[in-house]
Amino acid sequence: MSKNGKISTVQLSLIIMTAVGLKNHVTILPHLLPAAKRDGWITVLISFFLILGWCVLLSYIHKATDHENISKWVEMNVGKIPGKIFSISLSTLFVILAAVSLKEMVVWTKVSYLPVTPPIMEIILFTGLCFFLANTNIQTIAIVNTFVLTAVILFGLFVAFTNIQFKDYSLLRPVLEHGWRPVFSGIIYPLSGLIEMIVLLFMQQKIHGPLKFKVFFFNALILTLLILGPLIGSITEFGPKEAARQKYPAFEQWGLVTLGRFIEHVDFLSIYQWLTGAFVRVSFLLFLALEVLSIKKKRNKTILLITFSLILIISNSFRISDINLFFIIKTFVMPGTFYYFFMVSILLSLFIFFKNRRKRRTTSDVQQKEKASIQSD
């Protein structure tokens, strides 16, 4: 591990696989299945190809900003006030996403295996752990993520292959039974998960070497597979109608796992998957919320991180029904995340375009003045 506080593109991709993958693997399905039903896998594939086109834009932004902190680049090339507005809005969104992920985890925990435990205890303990991890550095987050992700992947492959005996792939047909409308009505949900890949740009100053297009491509592919896997699994194991009724389709698949006649009820392994995924996601989002603000002093970072952690605790202390939480995520959080990050990428592209145009115009003016001076001499 390097001493300059940087990590490799592989390590960053693994962090994104855990942090963004939790949303793609768990949060998206309860919204995508009722909207697109059995054709949800077509929705995901279309989203993948749309995101690939967007990845070209990300690659262009990365090359133009040359490993600089995006917030600093905006501040230096566009203006101090636009730069501050940009960084504060980004930081605010990351804190909101962290709060939503924490709330989902607490609600699932209460429903699944700790119905009597006061939620405030879970919130304080979990936020405290995330605070300590986010208060370290990106190298520590990468090391912790590598350890926990290994088991998450193994358990995921375990449930996928163990449940093959229950899967009926004929349930994926007929294709486009109700036309293209269901396919496109649910497209915002996978796009909302895949577009979070933009955090690659916000971490570009923390990695060795350039972010080539293949890095964006493989991240998009992995995140797409993390949606497709449990989506197809839910449809083929429960059928499209039953899968659409389930609140946590990815979790429900663990209830089917059996090894022979005597080994079953291994769904406790899913607790590890969800808790570690939420742990890395919330910690990474808190780290990003600080990173985009470009705060130099460690003391100021710690104070602001404490503030963010208190916001998470206070916001999650309010009681909200599962139905209202589901509605808020479906109606506001997911579409809002997509539109915000998409607009950020468009704005950054426009900033770069006008900067390059200004630069070319200045160079042209200088050359013309030099020619005129030579001619006069």
Coordinates of C-alpha atoms in Angstrom, one line a residue:
M1 CA 0.0 0.0 0.0
S2 CA 1.4 3.4 -1.0
K3 CA 2.2 6.0 1.6
N4 CA 0.8 8.9 -0.5
G5 CA -2.8 8.1 0.5
K6 CA -3.8 6.7 -2.9
I7 CA -5.2 3.4 -4.0
S8 CA -5.4 1.5 -7.3
T9 CA -8.3 1.5 -9.7
V10 CA -9.0 -2.1 -8.8
Q11 CA -9.4 -1.2 -5.1
L12 CA -11.7 1.7 -5.9
S13 CA -13.7 -0.5 -8.2
L14 CA -14.1 -3.0 -5.3
I15 CA -15.3 -0.3 -3.0
I16 CA -17.9 0.8 -5.6
M17 CA -18.9 -2.9 -6.0
T18 CA -19.8 -3.0 -2.3
A19 CA -21.1 0.6 -1.7
V20 CA -23.1 1.0 -4.9
G21 CA -23.7 -2.7 -5.3
L22 CA -25.8 -2.8 -2.1
K23 CA -28.2 -0.4 -3.7
N24 CA -28.3 -2.3 -7.0
H25 CA -28.6 -5.7 -5.3
V26 CA -31.2 -4.9 -2.7
T27 CA -32.8 -1.4 -2.9
I28 CA -33.7 -1.3 -6.6
L29 CA -35.6 -4.7 -6.9
P30 CA -38.7 -3.8 -4.8
H31 CA -39.3 -0.8 -7.1
L32 CA -38.2 -2.4 -10.4
L33 CA -40.2 -5.6 -10.2
P34 CA -43.7 -4.0 -9.7
A35 CA -43.0 -1.6 -12.6
A36 CA -41.4 -3.8 -15.2
K37 CA -42.5 -7.3 -13.9
R38 CA -41.1 -10.2 -15.8
D39 CA -39.5 -7.9 -18.4
G40 CA -37.4 -6.2 -15.8
W41 CA -34.2 -7.9 -17.1
I42 CA -34.8 -6.2 -20.5
T43 CA -35.0 -2.9 -18.6
V44 CA -31.7 -3.5 -16.9
L45 CA -30.0 -4.4 -20.2
I46 CA -31.3 -1.2 -21.9
S47 CA -30.0 0.8 -18.9
F48 CA -26.6 -0.8 -19.2
F49 CA -26.2 0.3 -22.8
L50 CA -27.5 3.8 -22.0
I51 CA -24.9 4.0 -19.2
L52 CA -22.1 2.9 -21.5
G53 CA -22.8 6.0 -23.7
W54 CA -22.7 8.1 -20.5
C55 CA -19.4 6.5 -19.6
V56 CA -17.9 8.1 -22.7
L57 CA -18.8 11.4 -21.1
L58 CA -17.2 10.4 -17.8
S59 CA -14.0 9.4 -19.6
Y60 CA -13.9 12.8 -21.4
I61 CA -14.4 14.7 -18.0
H62 CA -11.6 12.6 -16.4
K63 CA -9.1 13.3 -19.2
A64 CA -9.9 17.0 -19.2
T65 CA -9.7 17.5 -15.4
D66 CA -6.4 15.4 -15.2
H67 CA -6.6 13.7 -11.8
E68 CA -7.6 17.0 -10.0
N69 CA -10.2 17.1 -7.3
I70 CA -13.4 17.9 -9.2
S71 CA -14.6 20.5 -6.7
K72 CA -11.2 22.3 -6.8
W73 CA -11.2 22.2 -10.6
V74 CA -14.6 23.8 -10.7
E75 CA -13.5 26.5 -8.2
M76 CA -10.3 27.3 -10.1
N77 CA -11.8 27.2 -13.6
V78 CA -15.4 28.4 -13.2
G79 CA -15.4 30.5 -10.1
K80 CA -15.1 30.4 -6.3
I81 CA -18.8 30.8 -5.6
P82 CA -20.0 28.2 -8.2
G83 CA -17.3 25.9 -6.9
K84 CA -18.6 26.2 -3.3
I85 CA -22.2 25.7 -4.4
F86 CA -21.1 22.6 -6.4
S87 CA -19.2 21.0 -3.5
I88 CA -21.8 21.8 -0.8
S89 CA -24.6 20.4 -2.9
L90 CA -22.6 17.2 -3.6
S91 CA -21.7 16.8 0.1
T92 CA -25.4 17.3 1.0
L93 CA -26.5 14.6 -1.4
F94 CA -24.0 12.1 -0.1
V95 CA -25.2 12.7 3.5
I96 CA -28.8 12.2 2.4
L97 CA -27.9 9.0 0.6
A98 CA -26.1 7.8 3.7
A99 CA -29.1 8.6 5.8
V100 CA -31.5 6.7 3.5
S101 CA -29.2 3.6 3.4
L102 CA -29.0 3.7 7.2
K103 CA -32.8 3.9 7.5
E104 CA -33.3 1.0 5.1
M105 CA -30.9 -1.1 7.1
V106 CA -32.5 -0.3 10.4
V107 CA -36.0 -1.0 9.1
W108 CA -34.9 -4.3 7.6
T109 CA -33.1 -5.2 10.8
K110 CA -36.3 -4.6 12.9
V111 CA -38.5 -6.6 10.5
S112 CA -36.1 -9.5 10.1
Y113 CA -34.3 -10.4 13.3
L114 CA -34.4 -7.7 16.0
P115 CA -38.0 -6.7 16.4
V116 CA -37.8 -5.8 20.1
T117 CA -34.4 -4.0 20.1
P118 CA -34.9 -0.2 20.2
P119 CA -33.9 1.2 16.8
I120 CA -32.1 4.2 18.3
M121 CA -29.5 1.8 19.8
E122 CA -28.8 0.2 16.4
I123 CA -28.6 3.7 14.8
I124 CA -26.1 5.0 17.3
L125 CA -23.9 1.9 17.3
F126 CA -23.9 1.6 13.5
T127 CA -23.3 5.3 12.9
G128 CA -20.4 5.2 15.4
L129 CA -18.7 2.4 13.5
C130 CA -19.2 4.2 10.2
F131 CA -17.8 7.4 11.8
F132 CA -14.6 5.7 12.8
L133 CA -14.0 4.2 9.4
A134 CA -14.8 7.4 7.5
N135 CA -12.5 9.3 9.8
T136 CA -9.5 7.3 8.6
N137 CA -8.5 7.4 5.0
I138 CA -9.3 5.8 1.6
Q139 CA -6.6 3.2 2.1
T140 CA -8.1 1.9 5.3
I141 CA -11.6 1.8 3.7
A142 CA -10.1 -0.2 0.8
I143 CA -8.5 -2.7 3.1
V144 CA -11.6 -3.2 5.2
N145 CA -13.8 -3.5 2.1
T146 CA -11.5 -6.1 0.5
F147 CA -11.9 -8.4 3.6
V148 CA -15.6 -8.1 3.9
L149 CA -16.4 -8.2 0.2
T150 CA -14.6 -11.6 -0.2
A151 CA -17.2 -13.2 2.1
V152 CA -20.1 -11.3 0.5
I153 CA -19.1 -12.6 -2.9
L154 CA -18.8 -16.2 -1.7
F155 CA -22.2 -16.1 0.1
G156 CA -23.8 -14.6 -3.0
L157 CA -22.4 -17.3 -5.3
F158 CA -23.5 -19.9 -2.6
V159 CA -27.2 -18.8 -2.6
A160 CA -27.2 -18.4 -6.4
F161 CA -26.0 -21.9 -7.2
T162 CA -27.8 -23.6 -4.3
N163 CA -31.1 -22.3 -5.5
I164 CA -30.7 -23.6 -9.1
Q165 CA -32.9 -26.5 -8.1
F166 CA -35.8 -24.1 -7.6
K167 CA -35.4 -21.9 -10.7
D168 CA -37.8 -22.2 -13.6
Y169 CA -36.5 -20.0 -16.4
S170 CA -39.7 -20.5 -18.4
L171 CA -41.1 -17.9 -16.0
L172 CA -39.1 -15.2 -17.9
R173 CA -41.4 -15.8 -20.9
P174 CA -43.5 -14.5 -22.7
V175 CA -41.1 -11.6 -23.5
L176 CA -42.8 -8.2 -23.8
E177 CA -46.2 -9.6 -23.0
H178 CA -47.5 -6.2 -22.3
G179 CA -45.4 -4.3 -24.8
W180 CA -42.6 -1.9 -24.2
R181 CA -44.4 0.3 -21.7
P182 CA -43.5 -1.7 -18.5
V183 CA -39.9 -1.9 -19.7
F184 CA -39.5 1.8 -19.9
S185 CA -41.7 2.6 -16.9
G186 CA -39.1 1.0 -14.6
I187 CA -35.9 2.2 -16.3
I188 CA -35.3 5.0 -13.8
Y189 CA -34.5 2.6 -11.0
P190 CA -31.5 0.7 -12.6
L191 CA -30.3 4.0 -14.0
S192 CA -30.4 5.5 -10.5
G193 CA -28.1 2.7 -9.3
L194 CA -25.7 2.6 -12.2
I195 CA -25.3 6.4 -12.4
E196 CA -23.8 6.4 -8.9
M197 CA -20.7 5.2 -10.7
I198 CA -19.9 8.9 -11.1
V199 CA -18.1 8.7 -7.7
L200 CA -15.2 7.4 -9.7
L201 CA -14.6 11.0 -10.9
F202 CA -15.0 12.4 -7.3
M203 CA -12.2 10.0 -6.2
Q204 CA -9.9 10.4 -9.2
Q205 CA -7.4 12.4 -7.1
K206 CA -7.0 9.4 -4.8
I207 CA -6.0 6.7 -7.4
H208 CA -2.8 5.8 -9.1
G209 CA -2.8 6.1 -12.9
P210 CA -5.6 7.2 -15.3
L211 CA -9.2 6.0 -15.3
K212 CA -9.3 4.4 -18.8
F213 CA -12.6 3.7 -20.4
K214 CA -12.3 0.0 -19.6
V215 CA -12.5 0.9 -15.9
F216 CA -15.8 2.6 -16.4
F217 CA -17.0 -0.3 -18.7
F218 CA -16.2 -3.0 -16.2
N219 CA -17.7 -1.1 -13.3
A220 CA -20.9 -0.6 -15.3
L221 CA -20.9 -4.3 -16.2
I222 CA -20.4 -5.5 -12.6
L223 CA -23.1 -3.2 -11.2
T224 CA -25.5 -4.3 -14.0
L225 CA -24.9 -8.0 -13.1
L226 CA -25.5 -7.2 -9.4
I227 CA -29.0 -6.1 -10.5
L228 CA -29.6 -8.9 -13.0
G229 CA -28.6 -11.7 -10.7
P230 CA -31.1 -11.3 -7.9
L231 CA -33.7 -9.9 -10.4
I232 CA -33.7 -13.1 -12.6
G233 CA -33.4 -15.2 -9.4
S234 CA -36.5 -13.7 -7.9
I235 CA -38.6 -14.1 -11.1
T236 CA -37.4 -17.7 -11.7
E237 CA -37.8 -18.8 -8.1
F238 CA -41.1 -17.0 -7.1
G239 CA -42.6 -15.9 -10.3
P240 CA -43.1 -12.3 -11.5
K241 CA -46.3 -11.6 -9.5
E242 CA -45.0 -13.0 -6.2
A243 CA -41.6 -11.4 -6.6
A244 CA -43.3 -8.0 -7.2
R245 CA -45.1 -8.3 -3.9
Q246 CA -42.0 -9.0 -1.8
K247 CA -40.4 -6.2 0.0
Y248 CA -36.9 -7.6 -0.1
P249 CA -36.7 -10.1 -3.0
A250 CA -32.9 -10.6 -2.6
F251 CA -33.3 -11.5 1.0
E252 CA -36.3 -13.8 0.4
Q253 CA -34.1 -16.1 -1.9
W254 CA -32.1 -17.1 1.2
G255 CA -35.3 -18.7 2.7
L256 CA -35.2 -21.3 0.0
V257 CA -31.6 -22.5 0.6
T258 CA -31.3 -26.1 1.7
L259 CA -28.4 -28.5 1.7
G260 CA -29.7 -32.0 1.7
R261 CA -32.3 -33.0 4.2
F262 CA -30.8 -31.6 7.4
I263 CA -29.2 -28.2 6.6
E264 CA -31.6 -25.2 6.1
H265 CA -32.4 -21.8 7.6
V266 CA -29.0 -20.4 6.6
D267 CA -30.5 -17.0 5.9
F268 CA -28.5 -15.6 8.8
L269 CA -25.7 -15.3 6.2
S270 CA -27.7 -12.6 4.4
I271 CA -27.4 -10.5 7.6
Y272 CA -23.7 -10.4 7.2
Q273 CA -24.1 -9.4 3.5
W274 CA -26.5 -6.5 4.3
L275 CA -24.7 -5.2 7.4
T276 CA -21.2 -5.2 5.8
G277 CA -22.7 -3.7 2.6
A278 CA -24.4 -0.9 4.5
F279 CA -21.3 -0.4 6.7
V280 CA -19.0 0.2 3.7
R281 CA -21.7 2.2 1.8
V282 CA -22.5 4.6 4.7
S283 CA -18.8 5.0 5.6
F284 CA -17.8 5.7 2.0
L285 CA -20.6 8.2 1.5
L286 CA -19.5 10.1 4.6
F287 CA -15.9 10.0 3.4
L288 CA -17.1 11.4 0.0
A289 CA -19.1 14.1 1.7
L290 CA -15.9 15.3 3.3
E291 CA -13.7 14.8 0.2
V292 CA -15.7 16.9 -2.2
L293 CA -15.4 19.8 0.3
S294 CA -11.6 19.8 0.1
I295 CA -11.1 20.4 3.8
K296 CA -7.3 20.4 4.6
K297 CA -7.2 20.5 8.4
K298 CA -7.8 17.1 10.1
R299 CA -9.5 18.8 13.1
N300 CA -12.0 20.5 10.9
K301 CA -12.7 17.3 9.0
T302 CA -13.4 15.4 12.3
I303 CA -15.7 18.2 13.5
L304 CA -17.7 18.1 10.3
L305 CA -17.8 14.3 10.3
I306 CA -19.2 14.4 13.8
T307 CA -21.8 16.8 12.5
F308 CA -22.7 14.5 9.6
S309 CA -22.9 11.6 12.0
L310 CA -25.3 13.5 14.3
I311 CA -27.5 14.4 11.3
L312 CA -27.7 10.7 10.4
I313 CA -28.6 9.8 14.0
I314 CA -31.2 12.6 14.4
S315 CA -32.8 12.0 10.9
N316 CA -33.1 8.3 11.5
S317 CA -34.6 8.8 15.0
F318 CA -37.9 10.0 13.6
R319 CA -40.4 7.2 13.1
I320 CA -41.6 6.7 9.6
S321 CA -43.7 3.8 8.3
D322 CA -42.4 1.3 5.9
I323 CA -45.0 2.4 3.3
N324 CA -43.9 6.0 3.6
L325 CA -40.2 5.1 3.4
F326 CA -40.9 3.0 0.3
F327 CA -42.8 5.9 -1.3
I328 CA -40.1 8.5 -0.5
I329 CA -37.3 6.3 -2.0
K330 CA -39.4 5.4 -5.1
T331 CA -40.7 8.9 -5.8
F332 CA -37.9 11.2 -4.7
V333 CA -34.6 9.5 -3.8
M334 CA -34.0 7.3 -6.8
P335 CA -35.2 9.7 -9.5
G336 CA -33.5 12.6 -7.7
T337 CA -30.2 10.8 -7.6
F338 CA -30.3 10.0 -11.3
Y339 CA -31.3 13.5 -12.4
Y340 CA -28.8 15.2 -10.1
F341 CA -25.8 13.1 -11.1
F342 CA -26.7 13.3 -14.8
M343 CA -27.0 17.1 -14.6
V344 CA -23.6 17.2 -12.8
S345 CA -22.0 15.3 -15.6
I346 CA -23.6 17.6 -18.2
L347 CA -22.5 20.7 -16.3
L348 CA -18.9 19.5 -16.0
S349 CA -18.8 18.7 -19.7
L350 CA -20.1 22.2 -20.5
F351 CA -17.5 23.8 -18.2
I352 CA -14.7 21.8 -19.9
F353 CA -16.0 22.7 -23.4
F354 CA -16.2 26.4 -22.7
K355 CA -12.8 26.4 -21.0
N356 CA -11.1 24.7 -24.0
R357 CA -12.9 27.1 -26.3
R358 CA -11.6 30.1 -24.4
K359 CA -8.2 28.6 -24.3
R360 CA -8.1 28.1 -28.1
R361 CA -9.4 31.6 -28.7
T362 CA -6.7 33.0 -26.4
T363 CA -4.0 31.0 -28.2
S364 CA -5.3 32.2 -31.6
D365 CA -5.2 35.8 -30.4
V366 CA -1.6 35.5 -29.2
Q367 CA -0.6 33.9 -32.5
Q368 CA -2.2 36.7 -34.5
K369 CA -0.5 39.4 -32.4
E370 CA 2.9 37.7 -32.9
K371 CA 2.3 37.6 -36.7
A372 CA 1.3 41.2 -36.7
S373 CA 4.4 42.3 -34.7
I374 CA 6.7 40.3 -37.1
Q375 CA 5.1 41.9 -40.2
S376 CA 5.5 45.4 -38.7
D377 CA 9.2 44.7 -37.9

